[in-house]
PDB file of C-alpha atoms and ligand atoms in Angstrom:
ATOM      1  CA  UNK A 279      -3.353 -22.289  22.172  1.00 93.00           C
ATOM      2  CA  UNK A 280      -3.529 -18.917  20.439  1.00 97.00           C
ATOM      3  CA  UNK A 281      -6.752 -17.157  21.209  1.00 98.00           C
ATOM      4  CA  UNK A 282      -8.378 -14.485  19.064  1.00 98.00           C
ATOM      5  CA  UNK A 283     -11.586 -12.528  18.788  1.00 98.00           C
ATOM      6  CA  UNK A 284     -13.379 -11.449  15.625  1.00 99.00           C
ATOM      7  CA  UNK A 285     -15.036  -8.061  15.103  1.00 98.00           C
ATOM      8  CA  UNK A 286     -17.723  -7.745  12.430  1.00 98.00           C
ATOM      9  CA  UNK A 287     -20.605  -5.514  11.415  1.00 98.00           C
ATOM     10  CA  UNK A 288     -22.312  -7.506   8.666  1.00 98.00           C
ATOM     11  CA  UNK A 289     -23.071 -10.950   7.355  1.00 97.00           C
ATOM     12  CA  UNK A 290     -19.926 -12.610   8.686  1.00 98.00           C
ATOM     13  CA  UNK A 291     -18.874 -14.854   5.815  1.00 98.00           C
ATOM     14  CA  UNK A 292     -15.211 -14.326   6.722  1.00 98.00           C
ATOM     15  CA  UNK A 293     -15.973 -15.148  10.349  1.00 98.00           C
ATOM     16  CA  UNK A 294     -17.607 -18.372   9.156  1.00 98.00           C
ATOM     17  CA  UNK A 295     -14.639 -19.266   6.969  1.00 98.00           C
ATOM     18  CA  UNK A 296     -12.328 -18.742   9.967  1.00 98.00           C
ATOM     19  CA  UNK A 297     -14.630 -20.745  12.240  1.00 98.00           C
ATOM     20  CA  UNK A 298     -14.610 -23.587   9.683  1.00 98.00           C
ATOM     21  CA  UNK A 299     -10.805 -23.519   9.593  1.00 98.00           C
ATOM     22  CA  UNK A 300     -10.665 -23.664  13.399  1.00 98.00           C
ATOM     23  CA  UNK A 301     -13.217 -26.491  13.511  1.00 98.00           C
ATOM     24  CA  UNK A 302     -11.335 -28.522  10.874  1.00 98.00           C
ATOM     25  CA  UNK A 303      -7.989 -28.021  12.565  1.00 97.00           C
ATOM     26  CA  UNK A 304      -6.504 -26.029   9.661  1.00 98.00           C
ATOM     27  CA  UNK A 305      -6.185 -23.021  11.955  1.00 98.00           C
ATOM     28  CA  UNK A 306      -4.718 -24.082  15.276  1.00 98.00           C
ATOM     29  CA  UNK A 307      -6.317 -21.396  17.434  1.00 98.00           C
ATOM     30  CA  UNK A 308      -9.447 -20.646  19.379  1.00 98.00           C
ATOM     31  CA  UNK A 309     -12.120 -18.009  18.699  1.00 98.00           C
ATOM     32  CA  UNK A 310     -12.818 -16.595  22.150  1.00 98.00           C
ATOM     33  CA  UNK A 311     -15.712 -14.382  21.090  1.00 98.00           C
ATOM     34  CA  UNK A 312     -17.250 -12.564  18.155  1.00 98.00           C
ATOM     35  CA  UNK A 313     -18.122  -8.914  18.748  1.00 98.00           C
ATOM     36  CA  UNK A 314     -20.089  -6.381  16.755  1.00 98.00           C
ATOM     37  CA  UNK A 315     -20.912  -2.706  16.942  1.00 98.00           C
ATOM     38  CA  UNK A 316     -24.477  -3.532  15.984  1.00 98.00           C
ATOM     39  CA  UNK A 317     -26.852  -6.031  17.594  1.00 98.00           C
ATOM     40  CA  UNK A 318     -28.530  -6.940  14.315  1.00 97.00           C
ATOM     41  CA  UNK A 319     -25.406  -8.043  12.418  1.00 98.00           C
ATOM     42  CA  UNK A 320     -26.203 -11.348  10.701  1.00 98.00           C
ATOM     43  CA  UNK A 321     -22.714 -12.492  11.597  1.00 98.00           C
ATOM     44  CA  UNK A 322     -23.597 -12.490  15.318  1.00 98.00           C
ATOM     45  CA  UNK A 323     -26.495 -14.856  14.696  1.00 98.00           C
ATOM     46  CA  UNK A 324     -24.257 -17.102  12.603  1.00 98.00           C
ATOM     47  CA  UNK A 325     -21.630 -17.137  15.352  1.00 98.00           C
ATOM     48  CA  UNK A 326     -24.239 -18.054  17.983  1.00 98.00           C
ATOM     49  CA  UNK A 327     -25.457 -20.911  15.771  1.00 98.00           C
ATOM     50  CA  UNK A 328     -21.921 -22.237  15.883  1.00 98.00           C
ATOM     51  CA  UNK A 329     -21.799 -22.014  19.658  1.00 98.00           C
ATOM     52  CA  UNK A 330     -19.395 -19.062  19.689  1.00 98.00           C
ATOM     53  CA  UNK A 331     -19.952 -16.446  22.371  1.00 98.00           C
ATOM     54  CA  UNK A 332     -21.051 -13.080  21.023  1.00 98.00           C
ATOM     55  CA  UNK A 333     -20.719  -9.565  22.388  1.00 98.00           C
ATOM     56  CA  UNK A 334     -22.477  -6.375  21.297  1.00 98.00           C
ATOM     57  CA  UNK A 335     -20.250  -3.359  21.837  1.00 98.00           C
ATOM     58  CA  UNK A 336     -22.234  -0.304  23.000  1.00 98.00           C
ATOM     59  CA  UNK A 337     -21.233   1.996  20.110  1.00 98.00           C
ATOM     60  CA  UNK A 338     -24.739   3.360  19.554  1.00 97.00           C
ATOM     61  CA  UNK A 339     -25.601   3.923  23.232  1.00 97.00           C
ATOM     62  CA  UNK A 340     -22.239   4.791  24.829  1.00 97.00           C
ATOM     63  CA  UNK A 341     -19.935   5.675  21.946  1.00 98.00           C
ATOM     64  CA  UNK A 342     -16.531   4.648  20.682  1.00 98.00           C
ATOM     65  CA  UNK A 343     -14.451   5.210  23.797  1.00 98.00           C
ATOM     66  CA  UNK A 344     -16.649   3.109  26.089  1.00 98.00           C
ATOM     67  CA  UNK A 345     -16.907   0.400  23.417  1.00 98.00           C
ATOM     68  CA  UNK A 346     -13.170   0.194  22.944  1.00 98.00           C
ATOM     69  CA  UNK A 347     -12.603   0.115  26.704  1.00 98.00           C
ATOM     70  CA  UNK A 348     -15.059  -2.757  26.994  1.00 98.00           C
ATOM     71  CA  UNK A 349     -13.251  -4.615  24.218  1.00 98.00           C
ATOM     72  CA  UNK A 350      -9.823  -4.021  25.761  1.00 98.00           C
ATOM     73  CA  UNK A 351     -11.026  -5.217  29.133  1.00 98.00           C
ATOM     74  CA  UNK A 352     -12.548  -8.342  27.617  1.00 98.00           C
ATOM     75  CA  UNK A 353      -9.366  -9.159  25.715  1.00 98.00           C
ATOM     76  CA  UNK A 354      -7.104  -8.735  28.714  1.00 97.00           C
ATOM     77  CA  UNK A 355      -9.433 -10.575  31.122  1.00 98.00           C
ATOM     78  CA  UNK A 356      -9.587 -13.560  28.786  1.00 97.00           C
ATOM     79  CA  UNK A 357      -6.042 -13.537  27.460  1.00 97.00           C
ATOM     80  CA  UNK A 358      -7.134 -12.851  23.875  1.00 98.00           C
ATOM     81  CA  UNK A 359      -3.929 -12.276  21.913  1.00 97.00           C
ATOM     82  CA  UNK A 360      -5.201 -11.165  18.489  1.00 98.00           C
ATOM     83  CA  UNK A 361      -8.052  -8.956  17.343  1.00 98.00           C
ATOM     84  CA  UNK A 362      -9.211 -10.019  13.896  1.00 98.00           C
ATOM     85  CA  UNK A 363     -11.392  -7.630  11.905  1.00 98.00           C
ATOM     86  CA  UNK A 364     -13.763  -9.217   9.401  1.00 98.00           C
ATOM     87  CA  UNK A 365     -16.023  -6.578   7.937  1.00 98.00           C
ATOM     88  CA  UNK A 366     -15.952  -4.316  11.007  1.00 98.00           C
ATOM     89  CA  UNK A 367     -17.222  -0.951   9.811  1.00 96.00           C
ATOM     90  CA  UNK A 368     -15.962   1.273  12.649  1.00 97.00           C
ATOM     91  CA  UNK A 369     -12.613   3.023  12.692  1.00 96.00           C
ATOM     92  CA  UNK A 370     -10.615   2.134  15.780  1.00 97.00           C
ATOM     93  CA  UNK A 371      -9.110   5.063  17.666  1.00 97.00           C
ATOM     94  CA  UNK A 372      -5.350   5.593  17.557  1.00 97.00           C
ATOM     95  CA  UNK A 373      -5.298   5.035  21.359  1.00 97.00           C
ATOM     96  CA  UNK A 374      -6.872   1.612  20.920  1.00 98.00           C
ATOM     97  CA  UNK A 375      -4.599   0.724  18.014  1.00 97.00           C
ATOM     98  CA  UNK A 376      -1.521   1.777  20.004  1.00 96.00           C
ATOM     99  CA  UNK A 377      -2.654  -0.191  23.040  1.00 97.00           C
ATOM    100  CA  UNK A 378      -2.872  -3.322  20.839  1.00 97.00           C
ATOM    101  CA  UNK A 379      -0.052  -2.456  18.449  1.00 93.00           C
ATOM    102  CA  UNK A 380       0.800  -5.212  15.996  1.00 94.00           C
ATOM    103  CA  UNK A 381      -2.026  -7.396  17.320  1.00 97.00           C
ATOM    104  CA  UNK A 382      -4.926  -6.213  15.154  1.00 98.00           C
ATOM    105  CA  UNK A 383      -5.406  -7.742  11.695  1.00 98.00           C
ATOM    106  CA  UNK A 384      -7.791  -6.637   8.938  1.00 98.00           C
ATOM    107  CA  UNK A 385      -8.953  -8.005   5.600  1.00 98.00           C
ATOM    108  CA  UNK A 386      -9.721  -5.588   2.790  1.00 98.00           C
ATOM    109  CA  UNK A 387     -11.304  -6.446  -0.566  1.00 98.00           C
ATOM    110  CA  UNK A 388      -8.788  -4.772  -2.897  1.00 98.00           C
ATOM    111  CA  UNK A 389      -5.088  -4.777  -3.601  1.00 98.00           C
ATOM    112  CA  UNK A 390      -4.032  -2.035  -1.208  1.00 97.00           C
ATOM    113  CA  UNK A 391      -2.905   0.689  -1.441  1.00 97.00           C
ATOM    114  CA  UNK A 392      -5.429   0.848  -4.302  1.00 98.00           C
ATOM    115  CA  UNK A 393      -9.069   1.329  -3.357  1.00 98.00           C
ATOM    116  CA  UNK A 394      -9.008   1.728   0.434  1.00 97.00           C
ATOM    117  CA  UNK A 395     -12.241   2.671   2.217  1.00 96.00           C
ATOM    118  CA  UNK A 396     -15.732   1.301   2.520  1.00 95.00           C
ATOM    119  CA  UNK A 397     -16.325  -0.004  -1.011  1.00 97.00           C
ATOM    120  CA  UNK A 398     -13.090  -1.508  -2.266  1.00 98.00           C
ATOM    121  CA  UNK A 399     -14.853  -3.904  -4.649  1.00 98.00           C
ATOM    122  CA  UNK A 400     -17.225  -1.335  -6.155  1.00 98.00           C
ATOM    123  CA  UNK A 401     -14.506   1.296  -6.464  1.00 98.00           C
ATOM    124  CA  UNK A 402     -12.215  -1.110  -8.360  1.00 98.00           C
ATOM    125  CA  UNK A 403     -15.117  -2.191 -10.562  1.00 98.00           C
ATOM    126  CA  UNK A 404     -16.108   1.398 -11.437  1.00 98.00           C
ATOM    127  CA  UNK A 405     -12.506   2.369 -12.106  1.00 98.00           C
ATOM    128  CA  UNK A 406     -12.317  -0.395 -14.704  1.00 98.00           C
ATOM    129  CA  UNK A 407      -9.143  -2.099 -13.501  1.00 98.00           C
ATOM    130  CA  UNK A 408      -8.316  -5.508 -14.971  1.00 98.00           C
ATOM    131  CA  UNK A 409      -6.887  -6.886 -11.731  1.00 98.00           C
ATOM    132  CA  UNK A 410      -8.003  -6.315  -8.170  1.00 98.00           C
ATOM    133  CA  UNK A 411      -7.867  -8.624  -5.166  1.00 98.00           C
ATOM    134  CA  UNK A 412      -7.621  -9.061  -1.441  1.00 98.00           C
ATOM    135  CA  UNK A 413      -5.235  -7.691   1.185  1.00 98.00           C
ATOM    136  CA  UNK A 414      -4.625  -8.823   4.740  1.00 97.00           C
ATOM    137  CA  UNK A 415      -2.739  -6.311   6.826  1.00 96.00           C
ATOM    138  CA  UNK A 416      -1.900  -5.233  10.325  1.00 96.00           C
ATOM    139  CA  UNK A 417      -3.972  -2.293  11.491  1.00 97.00           C
ATOM    140  CA  UNK A 418      -2.270   0.998  12.200  1.00 94.00           C
ATOM    141  CA  UNK A 419      -3.798   4.373  13.000  1.00 91.00           C
ATOM    142  CA  UNK A 420      -4.648   5.095   9.327  1.00 91.00           C
ATOM    143  CA  UNK A 421      -7.449   3.690   7.164  1.00 91.00           C
ATOM    144  CA  UNK A 422      -6.480   0.419   5.443  1.00 91.00           C
ATOM    145  CA  UNK A 423      -2.869   1.535   5.654  1.00 92.00           C
ATOM    146  CA  UNK A 424      -0.996  -0.878   7.932  1.00 93.00           C
ATOM    147  CA  UNK A 425       1.807  -3.278   6.954  1.00 94.00           C
ATOM    148  CA  UNK A 426       0.689  -5.869   4.411  1.00 95.00           C
ATOM    149  CA  UNK A 427       0.810  -9.515   5.474  1.00 96.00           C
ATOM    150  CA  UNK A 428      -0.634 -11.176   2.359  1.00 96.00           C
ATOM    151  CA  UNK A 429      -2.326 -10.367  -0.938  1.00 97.00           C
ATOM    152  CA  UNK A 430      -4.152 -12.328  -3.638  1.00 97.00           C
ATOM    153  CA  UNK A 431      -4.906 -10.983  -7.081  1.00 98.00           C
ATOM    154  CA  UNK A 432      -8.335 -11.487  -8.660  1.00 98.00           C
ATOM    155  CA  UNK A 433      -8.744 -10.857 -12.382  1.00 98.00           C
ATOM    156  CA  UNK A 434     -11.743  -8.929 -13.669  1.00 98.00           C
ATOM    157  CA  UNK A 435     -12.746 -10.666 -16.879  1.00 98.00           C
ATOM    158  CA  UNK A 436     -14.909  -9.166 -19.648  1.00 97.00           C
ATOM    159  CA  UNK A 437     -17.752 -11.503 -18.713  1.00 98.00           C
ATOM    160  CA  UNK A 438     -17.704 -10.477 -15.028  1.00 98.00           C
ATOM    161  CA  UNK A 439     -20.428  -8.388 -13.413  1.00 98.00           C
ATOM    162  CA  UNK A 440     -20.105  -6.583 -10.100  1.00 98.00           C
ATOM    163  CA  UNK A 441     -21.898  -9.559  -8.535  1.00 98.00           C
ATOM    164  CA  UNK A 442     -19.540 -12.195  -9.963  1.00 98.00           C
ATOM    165  CA  UNK A 443     -16.584 -10.033  -8.975  1.00 98.00           C
ATOM    166  CA  UNK A 444     -17.903  -9.856  -5.404  1.00 98.00           C
ATOM    167  CA  UNK A 445     -18.214 -13.647  -5.363  1.00 98.00           C
ATOM    168  CA  UNK A 446     -14.650 -14.089  -6.619  1.00 98.00           C
ATOM    169  CA  UNK A 447     -13.286 -11.610  -4.080  1.00 98.00           C
ATOM    170  CA  UNK A 448     -15.094 -13.280  -1.186  1.00 98.00           C
ATOM    171  CA  UNK A 449     -13.884 -16.727  -2.303  1.00 98.00           C
ATOM    172  CA  UNK A 450     -10.317 -15.371  -2.360  1.00 98.00           C
ATOM    173  CA  UNK A 451     -10.819 -13.865   1.117  1.00 98.00           C
ATOM    174  CA  UNK A 452     -12.124 -17.103   2.539  1.00 98.00           C
ATOM    175  CA  UNK A 453      -9.162 -19.037   1.140  1.00 98.00           C
ATOM    176  CA  UNK A 454      -6.523 -16.539   2.259  1.00 98.00           C
ATOM    177  CA  UNK A 455      -7.538 -15.281   5.711  1.00 98.00           C
ATOM    178  CA  UNK A 456      -7.158 -18.493   7.701  1.00 98.00           C
ATOM    179  CA  UNK A 457      -3.870 -19.349   5.982  1.00 97.00           C
ATOM    180  CA  UNK A 458      -2.410 -15.953   6.739  1.00 97.00           C
ATOM    181  CA  UNK A 459      -3.563 -16.055  10.355  1.00 98.00           C
ATOM    182  CA  UNK A 460      -2.192 -19.562  10.735  1.00 97.00           C
ATOM    183  CA  UNK A 461       1.246 -18.386   9.629  1.00 96.00           C
ATOM    184  CA  UNK A 462       1.015 -15.209  11.693  1.00 96.00           C
ATOM    185  CA  UNK A 463       0.032 -17.062  14.852  1.00 96.00           C
ATOM    186  CA  UNK A 464       2.805 -19.641  14.384  1.00 94.00           C
ATOM    187  CA  UNK A 465       5.675 -17.436  13.317  1.00 91.00           C
ATOM    188  CA  UNK A 466       4.793 -13.801  14.040  1.00 85.00           C
ATOM    189  CA  UNK A 467       4.902 -10.958  11.533  1.00 77.00           C
ATOM    190  CA  UNK A 468       7.414 -11.622   8.742  1.00 68.00           C
ATOM    191  CA  UNK A 469      10.210  -9.130   9.336  1.00 60.00           C
ATOM    192  CA  UNK A 470      10.680  -8.244   5.685  1.00 58.00           C
ATOM    193  CA  UNK A 471       7.024  -7.252   5.410  1.00 63.00           C
ATOM    194  CA  UNK A 472       6.889  -5.328   8.620  1.00 57.00           C
ATOM    195  CA  UNK A 473       9.831  -3.103   7.899  1.00 54.00           C
ATOM    196  CA  UNK A 474      10.000  -2.704   4.151  1.00 62.00           C
ATOM    197  CA  UNK A 475       8.507   0.779   4.160  1.00 57.00           C
TER     198      UNK A 475
HETATM  199  C1  GRF B  11     -15.250  -8.363   3.277  1.00 66.05           C
HETATM  200  O1  GRF B  11     -15.241  -8.136   1.893  1.00 66.05           O
HETATM  201  C2  GRF B  11     -14.040  -7.759   3.929  1.00 66.05           C
HETATM  202  O2  GRF B  11     -12.922  -7.737   3.111  1.00 66.05           O
HETATM  203  C3  GRF B  11     -14.489  -6.344   4.196  1.00 66.05           C
HETATM  204  O3  GRF B  11     -15.829  -6.467   4.564  1.00 66.05           O
HETATM  205  C4  GRF B  11     -16.397  -7.621   3.947  1.00 66.05           C
HETATM  206  C5  GRF B  11     -17.042  -8.429   5.035  1.00 66.05           C
HETATM  207  O4  GRF B  11     -17.791  -9.500   4.524  1.00 66.05           O
HETATM  208  N1  GRF B  11     -13.642  -5.721   5.183  1.00 66.05           N
HETATM  209  P1  GRF B  11     -18.334 -10.607   5.492  1.00 66.05           P
HETATM  210  O5  GRF B  11     -19.170  -9.900   6.570  1.00 66.05           O
HETATM  211  O6  GRF B  11     -17.172 -11.319   6.095  1.00 66.05           O
HETATM  212  O7  GRF B  11     -19.180 -11.502   4.653  1.00 66.05           O
END
């Protein structure tokens, strides 16, 4: 069975949506562990409550290189095939990305290439766009720049607030991530998406 790990830094609602999909058999895969760069991420607590093993990467005490080495070692020792980012707020080094090329997936809360970076929802909101959304993509050495696997549009209606927009974006994320991973794990990266640009 396909095995993956999840990296997060925050509350972990996407991790929970993926864990639900695994539990219900919608996503035929196994979450080997959930890792974070910070020990106090709510998502780690939520993972532990679900009986998923958690790992704190030593970013604050030992830095990026040691943390990435630890993660690489864990993945290879346990045969983890995919690294799934779900609100992980660190930028992976190009060495790490190259070592796991085509095996790292990220979810971003905007229609990339619009609004990359830390606040994709707020940036779209402040810009005043009528449509934003969610992107799932492979990670390359840039920021939110890798080949796109799936996107969902979310309309910003006149009655929306930043809070209701955030809710709509997260609902779209939770519906799309497991489906995209399910297809990716079964069939690999769709060739037309990987090579179009
Ligand atoms: C999500 O909006 C995701 O797209 C972005 O970070 C947020 C994480 O939320 N990369 P959560 O921790 O999964 O609730």
